[in-house]
Coordinates of C-alpha atoms in Angstrom, one line a residue:
Chain A
M1 CA -13.0 -18.1 -68.9
A2 CA -13.9 -16.2 -65.8
E3 CA -13.4 -19.7 -63.4
T4 CA -9.9 -19.8 -64.7
G5 CA -9.3 -16.0 -64.3
A6 CA -10.4 -16.2 -61.3
A7 CA -8.8 -19.3 -60.1
T8 CA -5.6 -18.0 -61.8
L9 CA -6.3 -14.8 -59.3
V10 CA -6.5 -17.4 -56.7
A11 CA -2.4 -18.7 -57.5
A12 CA -1.2 -15.1 -57.2
G13 CA -2.8 -14.4 -54.6
E14 CA -1.6 -18.3 -52.5
R15 CA 1.8 -17.4 -54.3
R16 CA 2.0 -13.3 -52.7
G17 CA 1.3 -14.5 -49.7
A18 CA 3.7 -17.2 -49.7
H19 CA 6.3 -15.1 -50.7
E20 CA 5.6 -12.5 -47.9
G21 CA 7.1 -14.1 -45.2
F22 CA 5.7 -12.7 -41.8
G23 CA 8.5 -9.9 -40.1
R24 CA 7.4 -8.8 -43.8
R25 CA 3.5 -8.8 -43.6
V26 CA 3.4 -7.6 -39.9
A27 CA 5.9 -4.9 -40.7
R28 CA 3.9 -3.9 -43.5
R29 CA 0.2 -3.9 -41.0
F30 CA 2.7 -1.7 -38.7
A31 CA 3.7 0.5 -41.2
Q32 CA -0.2 1.6 -42.0
H33 CA -0.6 2.4 -38.8
R34 CA 0.3 5.6 -37.9
L35 CA -0.8 6.6 -34.7
A36 CA 2.3 3.3 -34.0
L37 CA 5.0 4.4 -35.9
A38 CA 5.2 7.6 -34.5
G39 CA 5.0 5.9 -31.0
L40 CA 8.0 3.6 -32.2
L41 CA 10.3 6.9 -33.6
V42 CA 9.6 8.7 -30.9
I43 CA 10.0 5.9 -28.6
V44 CA 13.7 6.0 -30.5
A45 CA 13.7 9.5 -29.3
L46 CA 13.4 9.3 -25.8
F47 CA 15.7 6.4 -26.1
L48 CA 18.7 7.9 -27.9
A49 CA 17.9 10.8 -26.0
S50 CA 18.6 9.3 -22.8
A51 CA 22.1 6.8 -24.2
L52 CA 23.7 10.4 -25.2
A53 CA 22.4 12.2 -22.6
P54 CA 26.3 12.8 -21.1
V55 CA 26.5 14.5 -24.3
L56 CA 23.4 16.4 -24.9
A57 CA 23.2 17.8 -21.4
P58 CA 23.9 21.2 -21.0
Y59 CA 24.8 20.6 -17.4
D60 CA 25.6 18.6 -14.7
P61 CA 21.5 17.2 -13.8
N62 CA 23.0 17.8 -10.6
R63 CA 25.1 20.9 -10.0
V64 CA 23.5 23.4 -7.1
N65 CA 23.3 26.5 -8.0
P66 CA 22.0 29.0 -5.4
L67 CA 22.0 31.7 -7.6
E68 CA 20.0 30.3 -10.9
R69 CA 16.7 28.9 -8.8
H70 CA 12.8 29.2 -10.0
Q71 CA 14.2 30.2 -13.9
A72 CA 11.7 30.1 -16.0
P73 CA 11.7 27.7 -19.1
F74 CA 14.0 30.0 -22.0
S75 CA 16.5 31.8 -20.5
P76 CA 19.4 32.3 -21.9
S77 CA 21.1 29.9 -20.5
H78 CA 18.3 27.0 -19.6
L79 CA 16.6 26.1 -22.6
L80 CA 13.8 23.5 -20.1
G81 CA 14.5 26.2 -16.8
T82 CA 15.5 25.1 -13.7
D83 CA 14.4 23.7 -10.5
E84 CA 14.0 25.0 -6.4
V85 CA 17.4 24.5 -6.1
G86 CA 18.9 26.3 -9.4
R87 CA 19.3 22.2 -10.9
D88 CA 19.3 22.3 -15.1
V89 CA 15.8 20.8 -15.9
L90 CA 16.9 20.0 -19.1
S91 CA 20.0 17.4 -18.3
R92 CA 17.8 16.5 -15.3
L93 CA 15.0 15.3 -17.3
L94 CA 17.2 13.4 -19.6
Y95 CA 19.1 11.8 -17.1
A96 CA 15.6 11.3 -15.2
G97 CA 14.8 9.5 -18.6
R98 CA 17.9 7.2 -18.5
V99 CA 15.9 5.8 -14.7
S100 CA 13.2 5.7 -16.1
L101 CA 13.6 3.4 -19.2
T102 CA 15.8 1.2 -17.7
V103 CA 12.9 0.4 -15.0
G104 CA 10.2 -0.2 -17.2
F105 CA 12.0 -1.9 -19.9
A106 CA 13.8 -4.7 -17.1
A107 CA 10.8 -4.6 -15.5
M108 CA 9.0 -6.1 -18.5
I109 CA 11.5 -8.7 -19.3
V110 CA 11.4 -9.5 -15.4
T111 CA 7.8 -9.3 -16.3
I112 CA 7.8 -11.4 -19.6
V113 CA 10.6 -14.4 -18.1
V114 CA 8.5 -15.1 -14.5
G115 CA 5.2 -14.9 -16.2
S116 CA 6.5 -17.6 -19.1
L117 CA 8.2 -19.8 -17.0
V118 CA 4.9 -20.1 -13.9
G119 CA 2.9 -20.5 -17.5
V120 CA 4.4 -22.8 -19.7
V121 CA 5.6 -25.4 -16.6
A122 CA 1.5 -24.6 -15.4
A123 CA 0.6 -25.8 -18.6
Y124 CA 2.8 -28.4 -18.9
Y125 CA 2.7 -30.2 -16.2
G126 CA -0.7 -29.6 -15.8
G127 CA -2.7 -31.3 -13.2
L128 CA -1.8 -30.0 -9.1
V129 CA 1.3 -28.1 -10.0
D130 CA -1.2 -25.6 -12.8
T131 CA -3.8 -24.9 -9.6
I132 CA -1.2 -23.9 -8.0
L133 CA 0.4 -22.1 -9.9
M134 CA -2.8 -20.2 -11.6
R135 CA -4.4 -20.4 -7.5
L136 CA -1.2 -18.1 -6.7
A137 CA -2.2 -16.4 -9.2
D138 CA -5.5 -15.3 -9.0
V139 CA -3.6 -14.3 -4.4
F140 CA -1.5 -11.7 -6.4
L141 CA -4.4 -10.2 -8.7
S142 CA -6.9 -9.8 -5.3
F143 CA -5.1 -7.4 -4.3
P144 CA -5.1 -4.0 -5.9
T145 CA -2.1 -3.4 -7.3
I146 CA -0.4 -0.4 -6.1
Y147 CA -1.8 -1.5 -2.0
L148 CA 1.2 -4.7 -3.8
L149 CA 3.7 -2.2 -4.8
L150 CA 3.8 0.2 -2.0
V151 CA 3.9 -2.4 0.2
L152 CA 7.0 -4.1 -1.0
A153 CA 8.6 -0.8 -1.7
A154 CA 8.3 0.5 1.3
F155 CA 10.2 -3.1 3.5
V156 CA 13.2 -3.0 0.3
R157 CA 16.0 -1.0 0.9
P158 CA 14.9 1.5 -2.2
S159 CA 17.2 1.5 -5.4
V160 CA 17.2 0.4 -9.1
L161 CA 16.8 -2.6 -8.4
S162 CA 15.0 -3.7 -6.7
I163 CA 11.7 -1.6 -8.2
T164 CA 12.4 -3.3 -10.9
L165 CA 12.5 -6.4 -9.5
I166 CA 9.1 -4.9 -7.1
V167 CA 7.6 -3.9 -11.1
G168 CA 8.1 -7.8 -12.0
A169 CA 6.8 -8.9 -9.3
T170 CA 3.9 -7.6 -9.3
A171 CA 2.9 -7.9 -13.3
W172 CA 3.9 -11.3 -14.3
M173 CA 0.2 -13.2 -13.7
E174 CA -1.1 -11.9 -17.1
V175 CA 1.6 -13.0 -18.9
A176 CA 1.8 -16.5 -16.8
R177 CA -1.7 -16.2 -17.4
I178 CA -2.2 -15.9 -21.5
V179 CA 0.9 -17.7 -21.7
R180 CA -0.2 -20.9 -20.0
A181 CA -2.8 -20.7 -22.8
Q182 CA -2.0 -20.1 -25.7
F183 CA 0.6 -22.9 -25.4
L184 CA -2.0 -25.8 -24.0
S185 CA -4.3 -23.9 -27.0
I186 CA -0.9 -23.9 -30.1
K187 CA -0.6 -27.4 -28.7
A188 CA -3.3 -29.3 -30.2
Q189 CA -3.9 -26.7 -32.9
D190 CA -4.0 -28.9 -36.3
F191 CA -1.4 -27.3 -37.9
V192 CA 1.0 -28.1 -35.2
T193 CA 0.0 -32.0 -36.0
A194 CA 0.3 -32.0 -40.0
A195 CA 4.3 -30.2 -39.8
R196 CA 4.7 -33.5 -37.5
A197 CA 3.4 -35.6 -39.9
L198 CA 5.0 -34.2 -42.6
G199 CA 7.9 -34.2 -41.3
A200 CA 9.3 -31.3 -40.0
S201 CA 11.8 -31.9 -37.5
A202 CA 11.4 -30.0 -33.4
P203 CA 12.8 -26.7 -33.9
R204 CA 11.5 -26.8 -36.8
I205 CA 8.0 -26.7 -36.0
M206 CA 8.3 -24.0 -32.9
L207 CA 10.3 -21.6 -35.3
R208 CA 8.5 -21.4 -38.2
E209 CA 4.3 -22.5 -36.3
L210 CA 4.5 -21.7 -32.3
L211 CA 6.8 -18.6 -32.5
P212 CA 4.6 -16.3 -34.8
N213 CA 1.3 -18.2 -33.5
G214 CA 2.4 -17.6 -30.2
M215 CA 4.6 -14.8 -29.5
A216 CA 1.6 -12.5 -31.0
P217 CA -0.3 -12.1 -27.9
I218 CA 3.3 -12.1 -25.3
I219 CA 4.9 -9.5 -27.4
V220 CA 2.0 -6.7 -27.4
A221 CA 1.5 -7.9 -24.0
A222 CA 5.5 -7.4 -23.2
T223 CA 4.9 -3.4 -25.6
L224 CA 2.0 -2.4 -23.1
N225 CA 3.8 -3.7 -20.0
V226 CA 6.6 -1.2 -20.5
A227 CA 3.8 1.4 -20.3
N228 CA 3.0 0.1 -17.4
A229 CA 5.8 -0.5 -15.8
I230 CA 6.7 2.9 -16.3
L231 CA 4.0 4.1 -15.1
A232 CA 4.4 2.4 -11.8
E233 CA 8.1 3.6 -10.9
S234 CA 6.3 6.7 -12.0
Y235 CA 4.2 7.2 -9.0
I236 CA 5.9 4.9 -6.2
S237 CA 9.2 7.8 -7.0
F238 CA 6.6 10.6 -6.4
L239 CA 5.9 9.2 -3.2
G240 CA 9.3 8.7 -2.2
Y241 CA 9.3 4.4 -2.4
G242 CA 11.0 4.9 -5.0
I243 CA 14.5 6.0 -6.5
Q244 CA 16.3 8.1 -4.0
P245 CA 17.0 12.1 -4.6
P246 CA 19.8 12.9 -5.5
Q247 CA 20.2 10.3 -8.2
A248 CA 16.6 11.6 -11.0
S249 CA 13.4 9.9 -12.1
W250 CA 10.5 10.8 -13.8
G251 CA 8.1 10.6 -11.3
I252 CA 11.2 11.5 -8.4
M253 CA 10.9 15.0 -10.5
L254 CA 7.6 15.1 -9.5
N255 CA 8.4 14.6 -6.2
N256 CA 8.2 18.4 -4.4
A257 CA 6.5 20.3 -7.6
Q258 CA 3.5 20.6 -5.8
D259 CA 5.1 22.8 -3.8
F260 CA 6.2 25.4 -6.4
F261 CA 3.1 25.6 -8.4
T262 CA 2.8 29.1 -8.3
R263 CA 6.6 30.1 -8.9
A264 CA 7.5 26.9 -10.9
P265 CA 4.3 25.3 -12.9
W266 CA 7.1 24.0 -15.1
L267 CA 8.5 22.0 -11.8
A268 CA 5.2 20.0 -12.4
I269 CA 4.0 20.0 -15.9
L270 CA 7.5 18.8 -18.1
P271 CA 8.0 16.0 -16.4
G272 CA 4.9 14.7 -16.2
V273 CA 4.6 15.4 -20.0
A274 CA 8.3 13.1 -20.7
I275 CA 5.9 10.1 -18.8
T276 CA 2.6 10.6 -21.0
L277 CA 5.1 11.4 -24.1
A278 CA 6.8 8.1 -23.2
V279 CA 4.0 5.4 -21.6
L280 CA 2.4 6.9 -24.8
S281 CA 3.7 5.4 -26.9
F282 CA 4.5 2.7 -25.7
N283 CA 0.7 1.8 -25.8
F284 CA 0.8 2.4 -29.4
V285 CA 2.9 0.8 -30.4
G286 CA 0.8 -2.4 -28.6
D287 CA -1.8 -1.3 -30.5
G288 CA -0.5 -1.6 -33.7
L289 CA 2.0 -3.9 -32.4
R290 CA -1.9 -6.0 -32.3
D291 CA -3.1 -4.9 -35.1
A292 CA -0.6 -5.5 -37.2
L293 CA 0.2 -9.6 -35.8
D294 CA -3.5 -11.3 -35.7
P295 CA -3.3 -13.2 -38.1
H296 CA -7.8 -12.5 -38.3
Q297 CA -7.0 -9.5 -39.1
R298 CA -8.8 -8.7 -42.4
R299 CA -5.9 -7.2 -44.9
R300 CA -6.1 -3.9 -45.1
Chain B
M1 CA -29.9 -18.4 -10.9
N2 CA -28.6 -22.0 -10.0
L3 CA -28.4 -22.6 -6.0
E4 CA -25.4 -24.9 -6.5
F5 CA -23.3 -22.6 -8.8
L6 CA -23.5 -19.8 -5.9
V7 CA -22.4 -22.6 -3.3
R8 CA -19.8 -23.9 -5.1
R9 CA -18.4 -20.5 -6.0
L10 CA -18.6 -19.2 -2.6
I11 CA -16.9 -22.9 -0.8
Q12 CA -13.6 -21.7 -4.2
M13 CA -13.7 -18.5 -2.5
I14 CA -11.9 -20.3 1.5
P15 CA -8.5 -21.5 -0.1
L16 CA -8.1 -18.1 -1.9
L17 CA -8.7 -16.2 1.4
I18 CA -7.1 -18.0 3.7
A19 CA -4.4 -17.8 0.7
I20 CA -4.6 -14.1 0.1
S21 CA -4.1 -13.8 4.2
I22 CA -0.7 -16.4 4.5
L23 CA 1.0 -14.0 1.8
G24 CA -0.3 -10.7 3.9
F25 CA 1.2 -12.0 7.1
S26 CA 4.6 -13.5 5.0
M27 CA 5.6 -10.2 2.8
M28 CA 4.5 -8.2 6.8
H29 CA 7.2 -11.0 8.1
L30 CA 9.7 -11.0 6.4
A31 CA 10.2 -7.7 5.1
P32 CA 14.2 -6.8 6.7
G33 CA 13.9 -5.4 9.4
G34 CA 10.7 -6.7 10.5
P35 CA 7.7 -4.3 11.8
L36 CA 10.1 -2.8 14.5
A37 CA 12.4 -2.3 11.7
L38 CA 11.1 1.5 12.9
Y39 CA 12.7 0.9 16.8
T40 CA 14.9 -1.0 16.6
L41 CA 17.2 1.3 14.0
N42 CA 15.7 4.5 16.6
P43 CA 18.8 5.5 18.5
S44 CA 16.7 6.7 21.0
V45 CA 14.8 3.3 21.4
T46 CA 16.8 0.6 23.2
A47 CA 17.3 -2.8 23.7
E48 CA 15.4 -3.6 26.3
D49 CA 12.8 -1.4 25.2
V50 CA 12.2 -3.6 21.6
A51 CA 12.4 -6.2 24.1
R52 CA 9.3 -5.3 26.1
I53 CA 7.0 -4.4 23.2
E54 CA 7.2 -7.2 21.4
E55 CA 6.5 -8.9 24.7
L56 CA 3.6 -6.6 24.4
W57 CA 2.7 -6.9 21.3
G58 CA 3.3 -10.8 20.7
L59 CA 5.8 -10.7 18.3
N60 CA 8.2 -13.2 20.0
E61 CA 5.7 -15.6 19.2
P62 CA 7.0 -18.7 16.3
L63 CA 5.2 -17.3 12.7
P64 CA 2.5 -19.7 12.2
V65 CA 1.3 -18.8 15.9
Q66 CA 1.4 -15.1 15.5
Y67 CA 0.0 -16.0 11.6
L68 CA -3.2 -17.4 13.6
T69 CA -3.4 -15.7 16.3
W70 CA -3.6 -12.7 14.2
A71 CA -6.2 -14.6 11.7
S72 CA -8.7 -15.8 13.6
N73 CA -9.0 -12.1 15.5
M74 CA -9.1 -10.4 11.6
F75 CA -12.3 -13.2 11.4
T76 CA -14.2 -11.8 14.1
G77 CA -13.2 -8.1 13.4
D78 CA -10.7 -7.3 14.9
F79 CA -8.0 -5.9 14.0
G80 CA -5.8 -5.4 16.8
N81 CA -4.3 -2.1 17.7
S82 CA -1.7 1.0 15.5
F83 CA 1.1 0.9 16.0
R84 CA 1.4 4.6 16.4
G85 CA -1.4 5.4 19.3
G86 CA -2.3 2.7 19.7
A87 CA -6.3 4.0 18.6
E88 CA -8.2 0.3 17.5
V89 CA -7.2 -0.1 13.7
R90 CA -10.9 -1.2 13.1
H91 CA -12.7 2.2 14.5
L92 CA -9.6 4.5 12.5
I93 CA -11.0 2.5 9.0
V94 CA -14.2 3.2 9.9
E95 CA -13.8 5.9 10.2
R96 CA -12.3 6.3 6.9
I97 CA -15.0 3.8 4.9
P98 CA -17.3 7.0 3.7
A99 CA -14.8 8.7 2.4
T100 CA -13.5 6.2 0.1
V101 CA -17.0 4.9 -0.8
E102 CA -17.9 8.2 -1.5
L103 CA -15.2 8.9 -4.4
M104 CA -15.2 5.3 -5.1
G105 CA -19.1 5.7 -6.2
A106 CA -19.4 9.3 -7.7
S107 CA -16.2 7.8 -10.1
Y108 CA -17.8 4.8 -10.7
A109 CA -21.4 6.7 -11.8
I110 CA -19.2 8.8 -13.6
A111 CA -17.4 5.9 -15.4
I112 CA -20.3 3.8 -15.9
L113 CA -22.4 6.3 -17.9
L114 CA -19.5 8.0 -19.9
G115 CA -18.1 5.3 -20.6
F116 CA -21.0 3.2 -21.4
A117 CA -22.2 6.8 -24.0
I118 CA -18.9 6.6 -25.6
G119 CA -18.1 2.9 -25.4
A120 CA -22.0 2.2 -27.3
L121 CA -21.9 5.5 -29.5
G122 CA -18.3 3.9 -30.9
A123 CA -19.5 0.2 -31.6
L124 CA -23.0 1.5 -33.2
R125 CA -20.3 3.9 -35.2
Q126 CA -17.9 2.0 -35.3
Y127 CA -14.7 3.2 -38.3
S128 CA -16.4 6.2 -37.2
I129 CA -14.1 9.3 -37.0
F130 CA -16.5 9.9 -33.1
D131 CA -15.6 6.3 -32.9
Y132 CA -11.6 6.5 -34.0
L133 CA -11.3 9.8 -31.9
A134 CA -12.6 7.8 -28.6
T135 CA -10.9 5.0 -28.7
T136 CA -7.5 7.2 -29.5
G137 CA -8.3 9.7 -26.4
A138 CA -9.8 6.2 -24.4
L139 CA -5.3 5.4 -25.8
V140 CA -3.9 8.7 -24.0
T141 CA -5.9 9.6 -21.0
L142 CA -4.7 5.7 -20.0
S143 CA -1.4 7.2 -21.1
I144 CA -1.4 9.8 -18.6
P145 CA 0.3 9.1 -15.2
T146 CA -3.1 9.5 -12.8
F147 CA -1.8 10.6 -9.7
W148 CA 0.0 13.8 -12.6
F149 CA -3.3 14.4 -14.6
G150 CA -4.6 15.5 -10.6
L151 CA -1.9 17.4 -10.2
M152 CA -2.7 19.3 -13.5
V153 CA -6.8 19.6 -12.8
I154 CA -5.3 21.4 -9.2
F155 CA -3.2 23.7 -10.8
V156 CA -5.7 24.5 -13.5
F157 CA -8.5 24.6 -11.7
A158 CA -7.7 25.6 -8.1
E159 CA -4.1 28.0 -8.4
Q160 CA -5.7 29.6 -11.8
L161 CA -8.9 29.3 -11.8
G162 CA -9.5 29.3 -8.1
W163 CA -12.5 26.7 -8.9
I164 CA -12.4 24.1 -7.0
P165 CA -10.4 23.7 -3.1
S166 CA -7.1 22.6 -3.9
G167 CA -7.8 20.1 -1.4
G168 CA -9.2 17.9 1.4
Y169 CA -12.2 15.9 1.9
Q170 CA -14.4 19.3 3.6
S171 CA -13.7 22.3 4.7
L172 CA -12.0 23.2 8.1
G173 CA -14.3 25.7 10.1
R174 CA -16.6 27.5 9.9
G175 CA -19.2 26.4 7.1
G176 CA -17.0 23.3 6.6
G177 CA -19.1 20.2 6.8
G178 CA -22.1 20.4 4.7
L179 CA -23.6 19.1 1.6
I180 CA -22.8 21.0 -0.7
D181 CA -19.4 21.9 0.8
R182 CA -18.4 18.4 0.0
L183 CA -20.1 18.2 -3.1
H184 CA -17.6 20.9 -4.0
H185 CA -15.0 18.6 -2.3
L186 CA -15.4 16.0 -4.2
V187 CA -15.5 16.6 -8.5
A188 CA -12.2 17.2 -8.4
P189 CA -10.5 13.4 -8.0
A190 CA -14.3 12.4 -8.7
S191 CA -14.4 14.0 -12.0
V192 CA -9.6 13.0 -11.9
L193 CA -10.8 9.3 -10.9
G194 CA -13.8 9.1 -13.0
L195 CA -12.4 9.6 -16.7
V196 CA -9.8 7.8 -15.7
L197 CA -12.0 4.2 -15.7
T198 CA -13.9 6.1 -18.5
A199 CA -11.5 5.4 -21.2
Q200 CA -10.9 1.9 -19.9
W201 CA -14.4 1.2 -19.2
S202 CA -15.5 2.6 -22.6
R203 CA -12.9 0.1 -24.4
Y204 CA -15.3 -3.0 -22.9
F205 CA -18.1 -2.3 -23.8
R206 CA -17.8 -0.9 -26.9
S207 CA -16.3 -4.1 -27.8
S208 CA -19.0 -5.7 -25.3
I209 CA -21.7 -4.1 -27.7
L210 CA -20.0 -4.9 -30.8
D211 CA -20.0 -8.8 -29.4
V212 CA -23.7 -8.9 -29.2
T213 CA -24.4 -6.8 -32.5
G214 CA -22.3 -9.4 -33.8
Q215 CA -24.3 -12.5 -32.4
D216 CA -27.0 -14.6 -34.4
Y217 CA -30.2 -13.4 -32.7
V218 CA -29.5 -9.8 -33.3
R219 CA -29.5 -10.4 -37.5
T220 CA -32.6 -12.4 -36.5
A221 CA -33.9 -9.3 -35.1
H222 CA -32.6 -7.5 -38.6
A223 CA -33.7 -10.4 -40.6
K224 CA -37.3 -11.4 -39.2
G225 CA -37.9 -7.0 -39.8
L226 CA -37.5 -5.6 -36.5
R227 CA -36.8 -2.0 -36.3
R228 CA -33.5 -0.2 -35.6
G229 CA -33.8 1.3 -32.5
T230 CA -35.8 -1.9 -30.8
V231 CA -33.5 -4.4 -32.2
L232 CA -31.0 -2.1 -30.2
R233 CA -32.8 -1.5 -27.0
R234 CA -34.2 -5.4 -26.5
H235 CA -31.7 -8.1 -28.3
V236 CA -28.2 -5.6 -27.8
L237 CA -28.6 -3.6 -24.9
R238 CA -30.0 -6.1 -22.7
N239 CA -27.5 -8.5 -23.5
A240 CA -24.5 -6.3 -23.3
I241 CA -26.0 -5.5 -19.8
L242 CA -25.1 -8.2 -17.9
P243 CA -21.0 -7.9 -18.5
I244 CA -21.7 -4.6 -17.8
I245 CA -21.5 -5.7 -14.3
A246 CA -20.0 -7.9 -14.2
L247 CA -17.2 -5.3 -15.4
A248 CA -17.9 -3.0 -11.9
G249 CA -16.9 -6.4 -10.2
V250 CA -13.8 -7.5 -12.0
Q251 CA -12.3 -3.7 -12.3
L252 CA -12.7 -3.3 -8.6
P253 CA -8.8 -3.8 -8.0
A254 CA -8.2 -1.2 -10.1
V255 CA -10.5 1.5 -8.6
F256 CA -9.1 0.9 -5.4
S257 CA -6.2 1.7 -6.6
G258 CA -7.2 4.6 -9.0
A259 CA -8.9 5.9 -5.7
L260 CA -5.5 5.7 -3.1
V261 CA -4.2 7.8 -6.0
A262 CA -7.0 10.1 -5.9
E263 CA -6.7 10.3 -2.1
S264 CA -3.0 11.3 -2.2
V265 CA -3.1 13.9 -4.8
F266 CA -6.6 15.5 -4.0
G267 CA -5.9 14.8 0.3
W268 CA -8.7 12.6 0.4
A269 CA -9.2 11.6 3.7
G270 CA -10.3 7.7 2.5
M271 CA -8.5 4.3 3.0
G272 CA -5.7 5.1 0.7
R273 CA -4.5 8.0 2.4
L274 CA -5.2 6.1 6.0
F275 CA -2.6 3.2 3.5
L276 CA 0.4 6.0 2.7
D277 CA 0.2 7.0 6.6
A278 CA 0.2 3.9 7.5
L279 CA 2.8 3.2 5.5
T280 CA 5.2 6.5 6.0
Y281 CA 5.1 4.8 9.8
R282 CA 5.5 1.2 8.9
D283 CA 2.0 1.0 10.6
Y284 CA 1.6 -3.1 10.8
P285 CA -1.5 -3.6 11.9
V286 CA -3.7 -0.5 9.7
L287 CA -1.6 -1.9 7.0
M288 CA -2.0 -5.5 6.6
A289 CA -5.8 -4.6 7.8
L290 CA -6.2 -2.9 4.3
L291 CA -4.3 -5.9 2.4
M292 CA -7.0 -7.9 3.9
I293 CA -10.2 -5.9 3.6
T294 CA -9.5 -4.5 -0.2
A295 CA -8.4 -8.2 -1.2
F296 CA -11.7 -9.2 0.3
L297 CA -13.5 -7.1 -1.2
V298 CA -12.0 -7.5 -4.8
V299 CA -12.7 -11.1 -4.0
I300 CA -16.4 -10.5 -3.5
G301 CA -17.0 -8.9 -6.4
N302 CA -15.2 -11.1 -8.3
L303 CA -18.2 -13.6 -7.3
L304 CA -20.8 -11.4 -8.1
A305 CA -19.2 -10.2 -10.9
D306 CA -19.5 -14.2 -11.9
I307 CA -23.3 -14.3 -10.8
A308 CA -23.9 -11.2 -13.0
L309 CA -22.6 -13.3 -15.9
G310 CA -24.0 -16.5 -14.7
I311 CA -27.5 -15.5 -15.5
A312 CA -26.5 -13.7 -18.7
D313 CA -24.5 -16.9 -19.7
P314 CA -26.2 -19.7 -18.7
K315 CA -23.0 -22.5 -20.2
I316 CA -21.3 -20.2 -17.4
R317 CA -23.5 -21.4 -14.4
T318 CA -22.0 -25.6 -15.4
G319 CA -18.7 -24.8 -16.4

C-alpha cells in the first residue's frame, strides 16, 4: 500500500514538473528571490523615467539660468536643486539616465554578440582557430580593464556609439569563454544524443534542449554585463573621456561635482545614487536569474 | 613542485607576452592622429616642426621597424623618453612605484583579512542571517562606483568631519612625509579599495570554503570523530588557503584597475595617476610603458596563481 502511495506521489510530481514549462518554472523561482524582483521593478521604473524624460522633466536639461545657481533640493521650483550654472538637476538626471542606460544595454549587446561569435567559432572549428581566439581573449584579459578602456576612449572621438563599442570591446572575453565551454559540453551530452535518437528535429533540439540548457549562463552574464557597462561608462565620462557636455550622463554629472562639495553636496550625491541604484538592480536581477535558471538548484 | 610544469608554464608565457606587446603597440599607432595628434592639431606647431619631431622619435620608420626597435628597447628596460618634458620614462615610473605598491599592498591586506573572515563565517554558517547580510552587503558594495565611493568618503570624512586629508600622498611643507603623515593619507584610499576588494573576495572565499567542506575527506574527518575545530583547522582551512593565494594572483588586473580609480580620486601620486596624466597629454611612451608593465605583472600574477593551484591540486600539474 505504502509503495503504491509513494509511486503515485512520484508520478504526480513528475506530471506537475512536466506540465510546468521551463519559462514558468524560472519565473516562479525568480519571483521567490525578493531582491531580484525589487531590482526588476527598479529597472522598469528607471527605464520608464528615462523614456518619458521629455514628459516628466520639469525643465530643459540644458537650460542655463545664472540667477538660480546652486539651489538646494526641495527648493520651490527645483525638486532636486540646480547645478553650478542653474540647470535643473532632476531634468538632467532623467536625460542622463537615457544615455547611461542606452550605453549599458548597447554595450551588453556588443559584448554578447562578439563573445558568442568568438566562443561558437572557437568551439566549432577547434584546433588552431580555437587556440588563436582563446589566446586573443587571454591577451585582452592581461590588461587591467580600466587601462584598456581609458587608452581606447582617449584616442577616439567620444560619442555614445564609440563609448558603447569600447566598453563592449573590453568585455567580450568572459562571454566568449562561457559560450565556448557551453557549446563544447552541451554538444557531447547524453540528452542531446537522446533527443536526436528519438527523432527530434534540429530546430526542436536547439529550442527545447540546447537553448534552455545553454542560455542560462549567457543570460546571467548579459545582465551582470549591463551593470558593469554602466559602471565603466560612468567612470570614463567622469574623467572626461566619455560622453561630452552639454549632453548629460550620470558619470559626467559627477565630473566637476568635487569642486562644489561644500556649496552643493547634492551635485555629488544624486548622480552617484542613480548609478548605484541602476547597477545594484541589474546585479540583483543577475543573481536572481542565476538561481532561477540553475537546473541543479534545489526546489525551495 | 614539479620542475617540468614550471618550465612549460614559463615557455607558454612568451607568445602571450609578444601578443600583448603587439596589441599594445598597434592600439597606440592605429589611434586616429597617431602619436603626434597633439602636435598636428596645434596651430602654432608648423609642418616642419612635426617632421622634425617625427625624425627625432623615429616615427617615420615603417611600423614593423618601429615595433622591433621599441620591443627590443623595452626588453632591456629602456622605455624611451617622455614626449612631455623629455624625462626618462623608466625614471618617471620608478618614482611612482612605491606609492602604488603601498596602496595596493594595504588594500590587499585589508581585503584578504576581512574578506577571509567574512567569507569563512558565511560559509560555516551558511544561510544564516550573517551569511545573508554579508552576501547582500557584498553585492551592494560592488554596485557602488568606486570613484563615487571615494568622493563620498572625502565628502564625509575629510570635508565634514575633518578626520583625514582630502587627498594627496603626503602633506606639503613642514611635517610632511613622515611615516604617520603618510599613513594618515593612506587610510582613506586603502580603505576604499580594500573594501571593494573585500566585497568581491569574501564571495570567493565563501565558495572556496564551501567547496572544501563538501569534500569526502572532510566528511571522513568528521566521521572518525575529530572535533569540529580540529577539522576546520587541519582539513578545511589548510585546503582552502591555496585557492585564496591563487585568487590574489588572478585578481591582479582588478586591483590595478581599482588602484587607478582610487589614485585618481584621492590624488595619490602612484602609477595610476601617472597614467592619467600621460593620457591627458597623449604621452605615448609613458602610456605604452605602463600598459606593458601592468600586463606583464598580470601575466606573472597568473603564473604564481597557477603554481599555487598546482601545489594545492596535483591533477592540475599534469594537465
